[in-house]
Short mmCIF file of N, CA and C in Angstrom, two decimals:
data_model
loop_
_atom_site.label_atom_id
_atom_site.label_comp_id
_atom_site.label_asym_id
_atom_site.label_seq_id
_atom_site.Cartn_x
_atom_site.Cartn_y
_atom_site.Cartn_z
N MET O 1 20.52 -111.25 18.46
CA MET O 1 19.77 -110.40 18.86
C MET O 1 19.60 -109.13 18.05
N LYS O 2 18.22 -108.39 17.89
CA LYS O 2 18.09 -107.45 16.79
C LYS O 2 17.97 -106.03 17.74
N THR O 3 18.50 -104.96 17.13
CA THR O 3 18.36 -103.87 17.81
C THR O 3 17.16 -103.02 16.76
N THR O 4 16.69 -102.25 17.47
CA THR O 4 15.94 -101.29 16.37
C THR O 4 16.26 -99.78 16.97
N ALA O 5 16.17 -98.82 16.30
CA ALA O 5 16.20 -97.44 16.47
C ALA O 5 14.78 -96.80 16.40
N THR O 6 14.68 -96.08 17.52
CA THR O 6 13.45 -95.57 17.55
C THR O 6 13.65 -93.93 17.22
N LYS O 7 12.42 -93.59 16.26
CA LYS O 7 12.59 -91.96 16.19
C LYS O 7 11.62 -91.45 16.75
N PHE O 8 12.08 -90.17 17.17
CA PHE O 8 11.12 -89.46 17.91
C PHE O 8 10.52 -88.36 17.12
N THR O 9 9.68 -87.72 17.59
CA THR O 9 8.84 -86.51 16.96
C THR O 9 9.53 -85.12 17.64
N PRO O 10 9.47 -84.18 16.67
CA PRO O 10 10.32 -82.93 17.27
C PRO O 10 9.32 -82.49 18.64
N LYS O 11 7.98 -82.76 19.11
CA LYS O 11 7.51 -82.52 20.00
C LYS O 11 7.91 -83.20 21.16
N ALA O 12 8.28 -84.84 20.91
CA ALA O 12 8.74 -85.73 22.00
C ALA O 12 9.90 -85.29 22.41
N LEU O 13 11.06 -84.66 21.62
CA LEU O 13 12.45 -84.01 21.54
C LEU O 13 11.98 -83.05 22.44
N ALA O 14 11.26 -82.07 22.28
CA ALA O 14 11.11 -80.77 23.23
C ALA O 14 10.81 -81.20 24.72
N LEU O 15 9.91 -82.35 24.88
CA LEU O 15 9.33 -82.31 26.07
C LEU O 15 10.41 -83.26 26.64
N PHE O 16 11.29 -84.07 26.21
CA PHE O 16 12.39 -84.67 26.70
C PHE O 16 13.25 -83.66 27.13
N ALA O 17 13.83 -82.68 26.28
CA ALA O 17 14.68 -81.76 26.64
C ALA O 17 14.44 -80.76 27.90
N THR O 18 12.96 -80.50 27.78
CA THR O 18 12.58 -79.56 28.86
C THR O 18 12.62 -80.42 30.42
N LEU O 19 12.25 -81.56 30.38
CA LEU O 19 12.30 -82.13 31.54
C LEU O 19 13.57 -82.44 31.94
N THR O 20 14.43 -82.88 31.23
CA THR O 20 15.72 -83.33 31.56
C THR O 20 17.13 -82.37 31.81
N LEU O 21 16.86 -81.19 30.89
CA LEU O 21 17.88 -79.97 30.93
C LEU O 21 17.41 -78.80 31.41
N ALA O 22 16.15 -78.63 31.69
CA ALA O 22 15.49 -77.35 32.44
C ALA O 22 16.27 -77.11 33.80
N PRO O 23 16.28 -78.38 35.00
CA PRO O 23 16.63 -78.27 36.14
C PRO O 23 18.01 -77.48 36.36
N LEU O 24 18.98 -77.92 35.06
CA LEU O 24 20.34 -77.64 35.08
C LEU O 24 20.66 -76.23 34.74
N ALA O 25 19.56 -75.50 33.96
CA ALA O 25 19.69 -73.91 33.75
C ALA O 25 19.04 -72.99 34.67
N VAL O 26 18.79 -73.52 35.89
CA VAL O 26 18.42 -72.68 36.88
C VAL O 26 19.24 -71.96 37.54
N ASP O 27 19.09 -70.54 37.75
CA ASP O 27 20.00 -69.66 38.46
C ASP O 27 19.30 -68.85 39.45
N ALA O 28 19.87 -68.49 40.63
CA ALA O 28 19.11 -67.64 41.42
C ALA O 28 18.45 -66.38 41.14
N GLN O 29 19.00 -65.78 40.05
CA GLN O 29 18.56 -64.42 39.51
C GLN O 29 17.71 -64.97 38.19
N GLN O 30 17.86 -65.83 37.36
CA GLN O 30 17.28 -65.81 36.05
C GLN O 30 17.34 -67.44 35.70
N THR O 31 16.14 -67.84 34.89
CA THR O 31 15.93 -69.13 34.55
C THR O 31 16.02 -68.92 33.08
N VAL O 32 16.72 -70.12 32.41
CA VAL O 32 16.95 -70.07 31.09
C VAL O 32 16.42 -71.41 30.65
N VAL O 33 15.46 -71.68 29.85
CA VAL O 33 15.23 -72.92 29.11
C VAL O 33 15.44 -72.82 27.81
N THR O 34 16.05 -73.96 27.25
CA THR O 34 16.22 -74.11 25.84
C THR O 34 15.25 -75.30 25.42
N THR O 35 14.58 -75.36 24.41
CA THR O 35 13.60 -76.06 23.89
C THR O 35 14.00 -76.60 22.41
N PRO O 36 14.12 -77.68 22.09
CA PRO O 36 14.23 -77.65 20.64
C PRO O 36 13.08 -77.76 20.22
N THR O 37 12.74 -77.12 18.98
CA THR O 37 11.30 -77.07 17.94
C THR O 37 11.41 -77.84 16.87
N THR O 38 12.60 -78.13 16.22
CA THR O 38 12.69 -78.99 15.14
C THR O 38 14.21 -79.59 15.32
N PRO O 39 14.39 -80.60 14.40
CA PRO O 39 15.88 -81.22 14.63
C PRO O 39 16.78 -80.01 14.56
N THR O 40 16.68 -78.90 13.87
CA THR O 40 17.71 -78.18 13.43
C THR O 40 17.72 -76.77 14.06
N THR O 41 16.41 -76.29 14.91
CA THR O 41 16.38 -75.06 15.52
C THR O 41 16.01 -75.20 16.89
N THR O 42 16.20 -74.22 17.51
CA THR O 42 16.11 -74.17 19.09
C THR O 42 15.49 -72.50 19.41
N ALA O 43 14.36 -72.61 20.55
CA ALA O 43 13.91 -71.70 20.76
C ALA O 43 14.20 -71.55 22.41
N THR O 44 14.85 -70.22 22.98
CA THR O 44 14.99 -69.71 24.06
C THR O 44 14.55 -68.73 24.69
N THR O 45 14.11 -69.00 26.05
CA THR O 45 13.36 -68.01 26.85
C THR O 45 13.91 -67.53 28.04
N THR O 46 14.20 -66.43 28.14
CA THR O 46 14.99 -66.12 29.26
C THR O 46 14.05 -65.25 30.36
N THR O 47 13.92 -65.70 31.54
CA THR O 47 13.10 -64.79 32.53
C THR O 47 13.73 -64.10 33.71
N THR O 48 13.93 -62.76 33.78
CA THR O 48 14.55 -62.15 34.73
C THR O 48 13.81 -62.01 36.01
N ALA O 49 14.14 -61.80 37.33
CA ALA O 49 13.72 -61.47 38.36
C ALA O 49 12.72 -60.19 38.37
N PRO O 50 11.83 -60.15 39.10
CA PRO O 50 11.10 -58.74 39.03
C PRO O 50 11.31 -57.82 39.61
N ALA O 51 11.14 -56.33 39.32
CA ALA O 51 11.77 -55.44 39.88
C ALA O 51 11.61 -55.06 41.25
N THR O 52 12.51 -54.35 41.92
CA THR O 52 12.40 -54.34 43.34
C THR O 52 12.78 -52.89 43.57
N THR O 53 12.31 -52.25 44.56
CA THR O 53 12.53 -50.96 45.25
C THR O 53 13.09 -50.77 46.54
N THR O 54 13.91 -50.25 46.79
CA THR O 54 14.44 -50.34 48.16
C THR O 54 14.66 -48.72 48.52
N ALA O 55 14.08 -48.61 49.78
CA ALA O 55 14.32 -47.09 50.37
C ALA O 55 15.18 -47.01 51.49
N THR O 56 16.08 -46.30 51.44
CA THR O 56 17.27 -46.43 52.73
C THR O 56 17.31 -45.05 53.26
N THR O 57 16.88 -44.90 54.69
CA THR O 57 16.77 -43.57 55.12
C THR O 57 18.16 -43.40 56.06
N THR O 58 18.70 -42.46 55.99
CA THR O 58 19.97 -41.94 56.78
C THR O 58 19.99 -40.89 57.26
N THR O 59 20.13 -40.90 58.83
CA THR O 59 20.16 -39.90 59.60
C THR O 59 21.62 -39.16 60.00
N ALA O 60 21.75 -38.11 59.42
CA ALA O 60 23.17 -37.50 59.77
C ALA O 60 22.87 -36.28 60.81
N THR O 61 23.99 -36.48 61.68
CA THR O 61 23.81 -35.39 62.83
C THR O 61 25.17 -34.54 62.60
N THR O 62 25.26 -33.42 63.04
CA THR O 62 26.35 -32.55 63.10
C THR O 62 26.75 -32.04 64.39
N SER O 63 28.17 -31.87 64.46
CA SER O 63 28.56 -31.23 65.75
C SER O 63 29.78 -30.49 65.48
N ALA O 64 29.78 -29.25 66.09
CA ALA O 64 30.69 -28.55 65.53
C ALA O 64 31.65 -28.47 66.91
N GLY O 65 32.99 -28.08 66.87
CA GLY O 65 34.04 -27.94 68.00
C GLY O 65 35.20 -27.64 67.35
N THR O 66 36.07 -28.08 68.33
CA THR O 66 37.59 -28.07 68.05
C THR O 66 38.19 -29.39 68.03
N VAL O 67 39.09 -29.48 67.13
CA VAL O 67 39.80 -31.09 67.14
C VAL O 67 40.61 -30.90 68.16
N THR O 68 40.89 -32.03 69.02
CA THR O 68 41.90 -32.14 70.09
C THR O 68 42.90 -33.40 69.52
N GLU O 69 42.30 -34.49 69.08
CA GLU O 69 42.86 -35.37 68.49
C GLU O 69 42.53 -36.04 67.08
N PHE O 70 43.64 -36.52 66.12
CA PHE O 70 42.96 -36.70 64.71
C PHE O 70 44.07 -37.77 64.17
N THR O 71 43.49 -38.96 64.15
CA THR O 71 44.31 -39.88 63.23
C THR O 71 43.53 -40.09 62.14
N PRO O 72 44.02 -39.87 60.79
CA PRO O 72 43.21 -40.10 59.70
C PRO O 72 43.17 -41.52 59.29
N GLY O 73 41.99 -41.90 58.84
CA GLY O 73 41.47 -43.48 58.72
C GLY O 73 40.86 -44.15 59.93
N SER O 74 41.18 -43.38 61.02
CA SER O 74 40.84 -44.21 62.47
C SER O 74 39.72 -43.28 63.19
N ARG O 75 40.04 -42.08 63.76
CA ARG O 75 39.44 -41.22 64.53
C ARG O 75 39.73 -39.78 64.52
N ILE O 76 38.74 -39.03 64.95
CA ILE O 76 38.75 -37.72 65.39
C ILE O 76 38.06 -37.39 66.49
N ILE O 77 38.73 -36.81 67.41
CA ILE O 77 38.19 -36.38 68.79
C ILE O 77 37.84 -34.76 68.70
N VAL O 78 36.65 -34.52 68.90
CA VAL O 78 36.31 -33.03 69.05
C VAL O 78 35.66 -32.54 70.17
N ARG O 79 36.11 -31.31 70.55
CA ARG O 79 35.58 -30.91 71.95
C ARG O 79 34.73 -29.45 71.58
N SER O 80 33.37 -29.61 71.85
CA SER O 80 32.69 -28.33 71.87
C SER O 80 32.73 -27.78 73.10
N SER O 81 32.37 -26.58 73.01
CA SER O 81 32.44 -25.43 74.19
C SER O 81 31.40 -25.96 75.21
N ALA O 82 30.33 -26.56 74.80
CA ALA O 82 29.37 -27.28 75.61
C ALA O 82 29.86 -28.40 76.43
N GLY O 83 30.68 -29.32 76.15
CA GLY O 83 30.76 -30.51 76.99
C GLY O 83 32.28 -30.95 76.54
N ALA O 84 32.46 -32.31 76.92
CA ALA O 84 33.27 -33.15 76.85
C ALA O 84 33.77 -33.28 75.71
N PRO O 85 35.05 -34.08 75.23
CA PRO O 85 35.56 -34.23 74.11
C PRO O 85 34.59 -35.58 73.69
N VAL O 86 34.35 -35.75 72.41
CA VAL O 86 33.50 -36.72 71.73
C VAL O 86 34.53 -37.63 70.77
N THR O 87 34.73 -38.88 70.61
CA THR O 87 35.39 -39.49 69.71
C THR O 87 34.67 -40.08 68.57
N TYR O 88 35.05 -39.78 67.13
CA TYR O 88 34.03 -40.06 66.21
C TYR O 88 34.98 -41.08 65.37
N SER O 89 34.56 -42.08 64.60
CA SER O 89 35.26 -43.02 63.89
C SER O 89 35.18 -42.26 62.49
N VAL O 90 36.37 -42.19 61.81
CA VAL O 90 36.79 -41.92 60.25
C VAL O 90 37.21 -43.17 59.73
N SER O 91 36.95 -43.04 58.38
CA SER O 91 37.39 -44.08 57.40
C SER O 91 38.05 -43.63 56.11
N ARG O 92 38.27 -44.31 55.33
CA ARG O 92 38.81 -43.76 53.82
C ARG O 92 37.71 -43.40 53.11
N THR O 93 36.45 -43.38 53.36
CA THR O 93 35.40 -42.90 52.62
C THR O 93 34.76 -41.41 53.32
N THR O 94 35.58 -41.18 54.21
CA THR O 94 35.17 -39.89 55.04
C THR O 94 35.83 -38.69 53.99
N THR O 95 34.87 -37.84 53.79
CA THR O 95 35.44 -36.74 53.20
C THR O 95 35.90 -35.22 53.93
N TYR O 96 36.75 -34.57 53.45
CA TYR O 96 37.36 -33.43 54.06
C TYR O 96 37.16 -32.16 53.30
N VAL O 97 36.30 -31.21 53.59
CA VAL O 97 36.19 -29.91 52.86
C VAL O 97 36.44 -28.67 53.83
N ASP O 98 36.66 -27.37 52.96
CA ASP O 98 36.69 -26.45 53.81
C ASP O 98 35.03 -25.73 53.70
N GLU O 99 34.97 -24.60 54.17
CA GLU O 99 33.38 -24.08 54.28
C GLU O 99 32.96 -23.76 53.04
N ALA O 100 33.87 -23.60 52.05
CA ALA O 100 33.30 -23.43 50.79
C ALA O 100 32.98 -24.75 50.00
N GLY O 101 33.13 -25.62 50.31
CA GLY O 101 33.11 -26.96 49.91
C GLY O 101 34.12 -27.45 49.07
N ASN O 102 35.22 -27.03 49.17
CA ASN O 102 36.51 -27.56 48.53
C ASN O 102 37.29 -28.40 49.41
N VAL O 103 37.73 -29.37 48.61
CA VAL O 103 38.27 -30.62 49.32
C VAL O 103 39.62 -30.25 49.89
N VAL O 104 39.83 -30.52 51.18
CA VAL O 104 41.20 -30.23 51.83
C VAL O 104 41.86 -31.77 52.23
N THR O 105 42.95 -31.54 52.46
CA THR O 105 43.51 -32.99 52.73
C THR O 105 43.51 -33.11 54.18
N ALA O 106 43.39 -34.50 54.49
CA ALA O 106 43.28 -35.04 55.89
C ALA O 106 44.72 -34.27 56.79
N GLU O 107 45.63 -34.41 56.17
CA GLU O 107 46.61 -33.90 57.16
C GLU O 107 46.73 -32.28 57.34
N SER O 108 45.88 -31.60 56.83
CA SER O 108 45.69 -30.16 57.03
C SER O 108 44.89 -30.10 58.45
N ILE O 109 44.28 -31.05 59.06
CA ILE O 109 43.52 -31.02 60.07
C ILE O 109 44.41 -31.72 61.19
N ARG O 110 44.61 -30.61 62.19
CA ARG O 110 45.52 -30.60 63.27
C ARG O 110 44.79 -30.27 64.67
N PRO O 111 45.31 -30.45 65.85
CA PRO O 111 44.56 -30.01 66.87
C PRO O 111 44.41 -28.73 67.08
N GLY O 112 43.30 -28.16 67.48
CA GLY O 112 43.06 -26.55 67.42
C GLY O 112 42.27 -26.62 66.17
N THR O 113 42.15 -27.20 65.45
CA THR O 113 41.25 -26.92 63.98
C THR O 113 39.78 -26.83 64.39
N PRO O 114 38.97 -25.50 64.07
CA PRO O 114 37.42 -25.63 64.30
C PRO O 114 37.11 -26.44 63.08
N THR O 115 36.23 -27.43 63.52
CA THR O 115 35.64 -28.25 62.48
C THR O 115 34.03 -28.39 62.85
N THR O 116 33.24 -28.80 62.06
CA THR O 116 31.74 -29.25 61.76
C THR O 116 31.97 -30.71 61.06
N VAL O 117 31.47 -31.76 62.07
CA VAL O 117 31.56 -33.20 61.65
C VAL O 117 30.16 -33.45 61.76
N TYR O 118 30.09 -34.35 60.40
CA TYR O 118 28.60 -35.06 59.85
C TYR O 118 28.87 -36.36 60.11
N TYR O 119 27.86 -37.01 61.05
CA TYR O 119 27.97 -38.36 61.48
C TYR O 119 26.73 -39.18 61.56
N SER O 120 26.85 -40.37 61.50
CA SER O 120 25.57 -41.23 61.63
C SER O 120 26.07 -42.28 62.85
N MET O 121 25.13 -43.10 63.50
CA MET O 121 25.37 -44.06 64.23
C MET O 121 25.45 -45.55 63.34
N GLU O 122 26.19 -46.07 63.62
CA GLU O 122 26.59 -47.30 62.43
C GLU O 122 27.10 -48.43 63.72
N GLY O 123 26.66 -49.36 63.98
CA GLY O 123 26.81 -50.57 64.92
C GLY O 123 27.53 -50.06 66.27
N GLY O 124 26.48 -49.06 66.57
CA GLY O 124 27.27 -48.39 68.29
C GLY O 124 28.09 -47.47 68.13
N GLN O 125 28.59 -47.11 66.75
CA GLN O 125 29.93 -46.35 66.66
C GLN O 125 29.15 -44.71 65.95
N GLN O 126 29.99 -43.84 66.22
CA GLN O 126 29.56 -42.66 65.59
C GLN O 126 30.56 -42.26 64.46
N VAL O 127 30.10 -42.65 63.17
CA VAL O 127 30.91 -42.93 61.82
C VAL O 127 30.71 -41.54 61.20
N VAL O 128 31.81 -40.81 60.99
CA VAL O 128 31.71 -39.69 60.34
C VAL O 128 31.91 -39.56 58.83
N SER O 129 30.90 -39.03 58.19
CA SER O 129 31.00 -39.27 56.55
C SER O 129 31.47 -37.94 56.15
N LYS O 130 31.66 -36.71 56.59
CA LYS O 130 32.30 -35.44 56.19
C LYS O 130 32.71 -34.65 57.40
N VAL O 131 33.90 -33.96 57.22
CA VAL O 131 34.45 -33.15 58.19
C VAL O 131 34.61 -31.74 57.49
N VAL O 132 33.74 -30.83 57.91
CA VAL O 132 34.06 -29.43 57.34
C VAL O 132 34.91 -28.36 58.20
N VAL O 133 36.09 -28.09 57.59
CA VAL O 133 37.03 -27.43 58.34
C VAL O 133 36.82 -25.90 58.33
N GLN O 134 36.38 -25.08 59.59
CA GLN O 134 36.17 -23.88 59.79
C GLN O 134 37.39 -22.80 60.02
N ARG O 135 37.08 -21.78 59.27
CA ARG O 135 38.26 -20.68 59.16
C ARG O 135 38.13 -19.93 60.66
N THR O 136 37.10 -20.05 61.16
CA THR O 136 36.72 -19.43 62.43
C THR O 136 36.00 -20.33 63.12
N ALA O 137 36.32 -19.91 64.40
CA ALA O 137 35.78 -20.94 65.69
C ALA O 137 34.36 -21.19 65.25
N ALA O 138 33.84 -22.43 65.28
CA ALA O 138 32.56 -22.69 65.05
C ALA O 138 31.86 -22.75 66.64
N ALA O 139 30.45 -22.22 66.45
CA ALA O 139 29.70 -22.24 67.54
C ALA O 139 29.15 -23.78 67.77
N PRO O 140 29.16 -24.08 69.03
CA PRO O 140 28.73 -25.49 69.53
C PRO O 140 27.35 -25.64 68.68
N THR O 141 27.11 -26.63 68.06
CA THR O 141 25.56 -27.06 67.61
C THR O 141 25.45 -28.29 67.44
N ARG O 142 24.20 -28.86 67.31
CA ARG O 142 23.90 -30.19 67.34
C ARG O 142 22.80 -30.38 66.38
N THR O 143 22.74 -30.66 65.14
CA THR O 143 21.78 -30.82 64.21
C THR O 143 21.29 -32.24 63.55
N THR O 144 20.14 -32.29 63.37
CA THR O 144 19.72 -33.76 62.82
C THR O 144 18.90 -33.54 61.53
N THR O 145 19.67 -34.27 60.60
CA THR O 145 19.01 -34.22 59.21
C THR O 145 18.82 -35.52 58.70
N THR O 146 17.55 -35.73 57.87
CA THR O 146 17.42 -36.97 57.39
C THR O 146 17.19 -36.91 55.94
N GLU O 147 18.08 -37.65 55.36
CA GLU O 147 18.22 -37.79 53.99
C GLU O 147 17.73 -39.37 53.66
N THR O 148 16.76 -39.24 52.29
CA THR O 148 16.13 -40.66 51.88
C THR O 148 16.53 -40.83 50.65
N THR O 149 17.10 -42.02 50.28
CA THR O 149 17.76 -42.53 49.05
C THR O 149 16.79 -43.46 48.40
N GLU O 150 16.10 -43.67 47.15
CA GLU O 150 15.58 -44.87 46.65
C GLU O 150 16.14 -45.22 45.63
N THR O 151 16.19 -46.61 45.48
CA THR O 151 16.71 -47.21 44.43
C THR O 151 15.78 -48.23 43.93
N THR O 152 15.76 -47.97 42.53
CA THR O 152 14.84 -48.71 41.72
C THR O 152 15.73 -49.70 40.81
N THR O 153 15.25 -50.96 40.79
CA THR O 153 15.95 -51.92 39.80
C THR O 153 14.82 -52.31 38.93
N THR O 154 15.12 -52.31 37.63
CA THR O 154 14.08 -52.69 36.78
C THR O 154 14.51 -54.10 36.14
N ALA O 155 13.59 -55.03 36.04
CA ALA O 155 13.65 -56.41 35.57
C ALA O 155 13.37 -55.99 34.24
N THR O 156 14.16 -57.11 33.19
CA THR O 156 13.87 -57.26 31.88
C THR O 156 13.52 -58.31 31.76
N HIS O 157 12.73 -58.75 30.22
CA HIS O 157 12.11 -60.12 29.73
C HIS O 157 12.37 -60.12 28.51
N HIS O 158 13.59 -60.98 28.17
CA HIS O 158 13.90 -61.54 26.90
C HIS O 158 13.19 -62.64 26.18
N ARG O 159 12.91 -62.53 24.96
CA ARG O 159 12.18 -63.60 24.27
C ARG O 159 13.02 -64.00 23.02
#
């Protein structure tokens, strides 16, 4: 039995590589296809997903009153002169500042401390983003502020 070797042209090799190797190079964000152009060189094309823009609207509400109970990393209960005590959730990302914007320690907040809390509704809970410690008793207020953040991701195309 006689065996013969078959010679392929560079175009035939490129087509073969594209059809057999390209599906292995697919990624959720990026597609990379390597195609031989001659027996000793290859060309690589990288395609990246298109740019996306995301707009996020966050509504923060403020409430002023006096702390009746505080557990750092868990909750703060504030009573305004206008109503019953309200429980808010706090986390490790909650910031604590004085009226001038200087950072204060969570341990400095005790029952009887006048404060203003900035919170938003998340999953049915009032989650505090910032607590402002007042030097004098705060007048009870409830204000709604809307902040819009726009994030743009830019795609790149390499050849």
